[in-house]
Short mmCIF file of C-alpha atoms in Angstrom, two decimals:
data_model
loop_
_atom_site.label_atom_id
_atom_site.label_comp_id
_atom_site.label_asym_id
_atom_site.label_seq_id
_atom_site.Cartn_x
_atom_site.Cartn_y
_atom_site.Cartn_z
CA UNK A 1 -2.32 -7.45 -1.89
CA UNK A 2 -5.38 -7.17 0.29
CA UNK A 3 -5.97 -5.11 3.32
CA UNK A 4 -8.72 -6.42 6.19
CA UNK A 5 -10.15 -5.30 9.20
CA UNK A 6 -13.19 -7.02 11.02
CA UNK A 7 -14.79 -4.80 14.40
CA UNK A 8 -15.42 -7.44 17.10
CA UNK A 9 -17.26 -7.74 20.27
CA UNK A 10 -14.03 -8.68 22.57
CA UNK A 11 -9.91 -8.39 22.11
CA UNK A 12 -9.23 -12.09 22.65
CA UNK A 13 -9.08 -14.42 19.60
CA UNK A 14 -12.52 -16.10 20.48
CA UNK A 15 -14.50 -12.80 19.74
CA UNK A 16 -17.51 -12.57 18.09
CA UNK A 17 -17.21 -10.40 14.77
CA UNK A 18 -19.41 -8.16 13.77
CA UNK A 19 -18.25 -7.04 10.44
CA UNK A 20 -15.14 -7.03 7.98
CA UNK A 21 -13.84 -5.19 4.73
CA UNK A 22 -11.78 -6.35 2.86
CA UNK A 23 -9.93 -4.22 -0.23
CA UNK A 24 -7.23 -5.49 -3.17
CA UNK A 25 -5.14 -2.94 -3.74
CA UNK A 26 -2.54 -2.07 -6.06
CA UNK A 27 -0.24 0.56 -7.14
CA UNK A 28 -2.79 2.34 -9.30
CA UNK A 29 -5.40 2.39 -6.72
CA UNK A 30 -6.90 5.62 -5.35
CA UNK A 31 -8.97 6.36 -2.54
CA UNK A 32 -12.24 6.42 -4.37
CA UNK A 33 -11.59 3.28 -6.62
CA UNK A 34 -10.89 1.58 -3.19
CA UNK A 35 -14.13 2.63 -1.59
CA UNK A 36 -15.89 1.54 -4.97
CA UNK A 37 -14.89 -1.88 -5.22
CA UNK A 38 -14.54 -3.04 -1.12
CA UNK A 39 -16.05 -5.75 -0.16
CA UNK A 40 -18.00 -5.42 3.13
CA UNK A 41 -20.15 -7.96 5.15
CA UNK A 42 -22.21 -7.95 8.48
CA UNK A 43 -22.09 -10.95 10.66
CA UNK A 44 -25.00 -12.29 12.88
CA UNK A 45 -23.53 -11.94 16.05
CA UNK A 46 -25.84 -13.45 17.90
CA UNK A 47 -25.28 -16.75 15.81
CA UNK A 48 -22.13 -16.99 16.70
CA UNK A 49 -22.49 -16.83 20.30
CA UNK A 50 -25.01 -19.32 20.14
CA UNK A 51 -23.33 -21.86 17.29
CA UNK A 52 -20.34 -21.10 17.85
CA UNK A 53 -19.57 -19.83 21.66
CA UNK A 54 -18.18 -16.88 20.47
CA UNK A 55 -17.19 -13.89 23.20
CA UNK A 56 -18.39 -10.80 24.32
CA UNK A 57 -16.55 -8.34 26.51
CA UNK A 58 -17.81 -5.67 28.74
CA UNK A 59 -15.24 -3.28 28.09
CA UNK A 60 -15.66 -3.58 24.45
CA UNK A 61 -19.29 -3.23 24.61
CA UNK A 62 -18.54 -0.05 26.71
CA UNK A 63 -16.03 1.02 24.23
CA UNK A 64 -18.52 0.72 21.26
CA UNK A 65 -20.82 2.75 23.20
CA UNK A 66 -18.34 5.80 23.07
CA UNK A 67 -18.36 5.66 19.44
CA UNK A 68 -20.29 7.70 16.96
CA UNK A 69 -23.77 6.97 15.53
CA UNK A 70 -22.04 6.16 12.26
CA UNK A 71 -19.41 3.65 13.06
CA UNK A 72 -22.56 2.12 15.62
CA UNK A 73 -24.99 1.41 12.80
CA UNK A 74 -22.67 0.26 10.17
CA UNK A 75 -21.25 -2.21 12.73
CA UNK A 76 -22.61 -2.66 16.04
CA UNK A 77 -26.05 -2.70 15.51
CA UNK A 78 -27.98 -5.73 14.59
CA UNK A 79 -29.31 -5.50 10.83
CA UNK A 80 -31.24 -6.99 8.21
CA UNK A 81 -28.06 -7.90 6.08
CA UNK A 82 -26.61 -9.80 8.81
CA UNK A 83 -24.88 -12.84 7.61
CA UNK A 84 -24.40 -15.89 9.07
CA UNK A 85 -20.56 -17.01 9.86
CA UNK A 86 -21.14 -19.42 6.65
CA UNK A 87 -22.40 -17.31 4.43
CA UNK A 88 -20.09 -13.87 5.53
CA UNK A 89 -16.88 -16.15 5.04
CA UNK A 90 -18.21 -17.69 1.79
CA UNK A 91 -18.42 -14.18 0.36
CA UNK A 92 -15.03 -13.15 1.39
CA UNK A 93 -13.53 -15.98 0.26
CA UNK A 94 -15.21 -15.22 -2.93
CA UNK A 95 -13.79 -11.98 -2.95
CA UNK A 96 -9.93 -13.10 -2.43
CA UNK A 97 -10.52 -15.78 -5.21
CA UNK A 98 -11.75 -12.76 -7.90
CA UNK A 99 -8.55 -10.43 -7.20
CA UNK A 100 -5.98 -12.90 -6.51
CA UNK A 101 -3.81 -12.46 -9.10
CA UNK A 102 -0.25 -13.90 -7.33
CA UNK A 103 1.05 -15.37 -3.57
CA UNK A 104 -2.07 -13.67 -1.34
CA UNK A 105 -0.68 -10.98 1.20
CA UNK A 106 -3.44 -9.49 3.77
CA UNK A 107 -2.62 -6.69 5.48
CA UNK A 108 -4.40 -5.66 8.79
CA UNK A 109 -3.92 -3.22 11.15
CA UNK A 110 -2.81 -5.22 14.23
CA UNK A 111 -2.45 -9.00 14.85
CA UNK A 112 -5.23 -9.85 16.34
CA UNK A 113 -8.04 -9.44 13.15
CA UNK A 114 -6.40 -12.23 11.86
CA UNK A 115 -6.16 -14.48 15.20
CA UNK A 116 -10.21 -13.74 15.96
CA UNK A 117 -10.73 -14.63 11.98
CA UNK A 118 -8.43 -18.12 12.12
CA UNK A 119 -10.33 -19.07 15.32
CA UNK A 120 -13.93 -18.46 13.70
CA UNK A 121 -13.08 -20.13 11.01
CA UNK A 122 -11.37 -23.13 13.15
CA UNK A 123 -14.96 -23.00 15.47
CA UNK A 124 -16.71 -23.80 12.36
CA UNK A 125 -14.45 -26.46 10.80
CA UNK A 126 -13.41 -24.53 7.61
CA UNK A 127 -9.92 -23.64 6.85
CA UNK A 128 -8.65 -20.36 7.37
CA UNK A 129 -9.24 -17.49 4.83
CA UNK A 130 -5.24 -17.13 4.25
CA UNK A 131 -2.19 -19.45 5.71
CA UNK A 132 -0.28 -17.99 8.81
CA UNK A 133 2.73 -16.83 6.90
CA UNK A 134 0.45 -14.37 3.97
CA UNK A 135 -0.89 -11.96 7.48
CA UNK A 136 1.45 -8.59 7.93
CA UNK A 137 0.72 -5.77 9.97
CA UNK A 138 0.21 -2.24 8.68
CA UNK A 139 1.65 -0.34 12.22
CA UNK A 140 4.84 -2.12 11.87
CA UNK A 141 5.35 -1.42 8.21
CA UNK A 142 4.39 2.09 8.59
CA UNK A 143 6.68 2.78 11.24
CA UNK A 144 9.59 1.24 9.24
CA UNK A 145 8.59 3.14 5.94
CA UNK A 146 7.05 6.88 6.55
CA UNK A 147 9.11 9.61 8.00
CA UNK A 148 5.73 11.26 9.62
CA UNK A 149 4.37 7.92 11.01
CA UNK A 150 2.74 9.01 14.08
CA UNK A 151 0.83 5.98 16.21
CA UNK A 152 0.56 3.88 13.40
CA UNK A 153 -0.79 6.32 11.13
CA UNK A 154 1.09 8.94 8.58
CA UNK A 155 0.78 11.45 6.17
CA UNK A 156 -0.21 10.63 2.72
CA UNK A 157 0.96 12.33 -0.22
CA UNK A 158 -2.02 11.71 -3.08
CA UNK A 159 -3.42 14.64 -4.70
CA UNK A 160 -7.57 14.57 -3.92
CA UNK A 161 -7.19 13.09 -0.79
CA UNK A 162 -7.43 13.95 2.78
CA UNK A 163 -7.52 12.59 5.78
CA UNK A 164 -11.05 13.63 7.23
CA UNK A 165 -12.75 11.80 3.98
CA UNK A 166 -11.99 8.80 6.14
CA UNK A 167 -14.93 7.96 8.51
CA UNK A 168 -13.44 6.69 12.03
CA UNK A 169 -14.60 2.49 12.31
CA UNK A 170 -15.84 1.84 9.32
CA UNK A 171 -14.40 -0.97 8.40
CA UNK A 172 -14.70 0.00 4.42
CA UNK A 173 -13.09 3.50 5.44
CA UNK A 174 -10.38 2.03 7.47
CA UNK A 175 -8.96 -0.89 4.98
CA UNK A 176 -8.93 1.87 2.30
CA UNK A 177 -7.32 4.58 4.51
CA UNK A 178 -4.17 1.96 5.37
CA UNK A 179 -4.35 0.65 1.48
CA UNK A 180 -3.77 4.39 1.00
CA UNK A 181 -0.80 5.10 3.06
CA UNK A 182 0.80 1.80 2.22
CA UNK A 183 1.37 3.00 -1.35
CA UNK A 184 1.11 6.65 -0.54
CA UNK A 185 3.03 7.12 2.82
CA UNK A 186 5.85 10.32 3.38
#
């Protein structure tokens, strides 16, 4: 099973995407041997608006500027490892075709990661990463499954681990935090 998250300029399914993680996980996975072996890409953002007429909103550009230096440079700001859309979805597709080892399932926190990701990857005439039916939503499991699930988010019973290792919007840090209380939830 894989767990995704992309951070986007806009909340409707034409926004442009900034970045994504993606993480297989299974039941022997830890925190730290989820951090090691995420895969993480930068988009070009600007390409996409331009290509691809990908969105921006101004209350997500107002929320991003609310959040911390960290989740800012790993994410918002422009970099020299930007990728185009090509090129970013050529590497995660890479990365679901090393650890696919039965029927794909991608977790992500939230339905719309995987409506903004279907409609890139519709914008640029490529098929999607995953068919409709292989998406599931972390919240909605975690509400059905933990006893201390709390606004989508629970307590986690795995010795070594705690809760502020996790750094707020970082895409790596977030797949790996729900990868964690998906197999580790009270």
């Amino acid at each position: 099973m894989f767990v995704f998250d992309i951070e986007t300029l806009d909340v409707e399914s034409t926004s442009v995407v900034l970045s994504a993680a993606i993480v297989y996980f299974d039941e022997k996975s830890t925190y730290q041997s989820l951090l090691d072996d995420c895969l993480f890409v930068k988009f070009d953002a600007k390409e996409q608006i331009k290509k691809y007429k990908r969105t921006v909103s101004k209350s997500t550009l107002e929320w991003w500027g609310k959040q911390s230096d960290h989740a800012k440079k790993i994410s918002f700001y422009p970099s020299d490892k930007d990728l185009t859309a090509v090129e970013a979805i050529s590497q995660i597709r890479k990365y679901l075709k090393r650890e696919s080892k039965e029927k794909m399932i991608m977790w992500s926190r939230g339905a719309i990661d995987s409506v903004i990701m279907d409609s890139l990857c519709k914008a640029m005439d490529v098929k999607p990463l995953i068919f409709y039916n292989q998406h599931r939503e972390i919240r909605t499991a975690l509400d059905l499954l933990s006893k201390t699930c709390v606004n989508g988010y629970c307590q986690v019973d795995l010795k070594g681990f705690s809760r502020e290792m996790v750094k707020k919007h970082d895409p790596v840090h977030d797949v790996c935090y729900d990868a964690i209380q998906l197999l580790y939830h009270i």
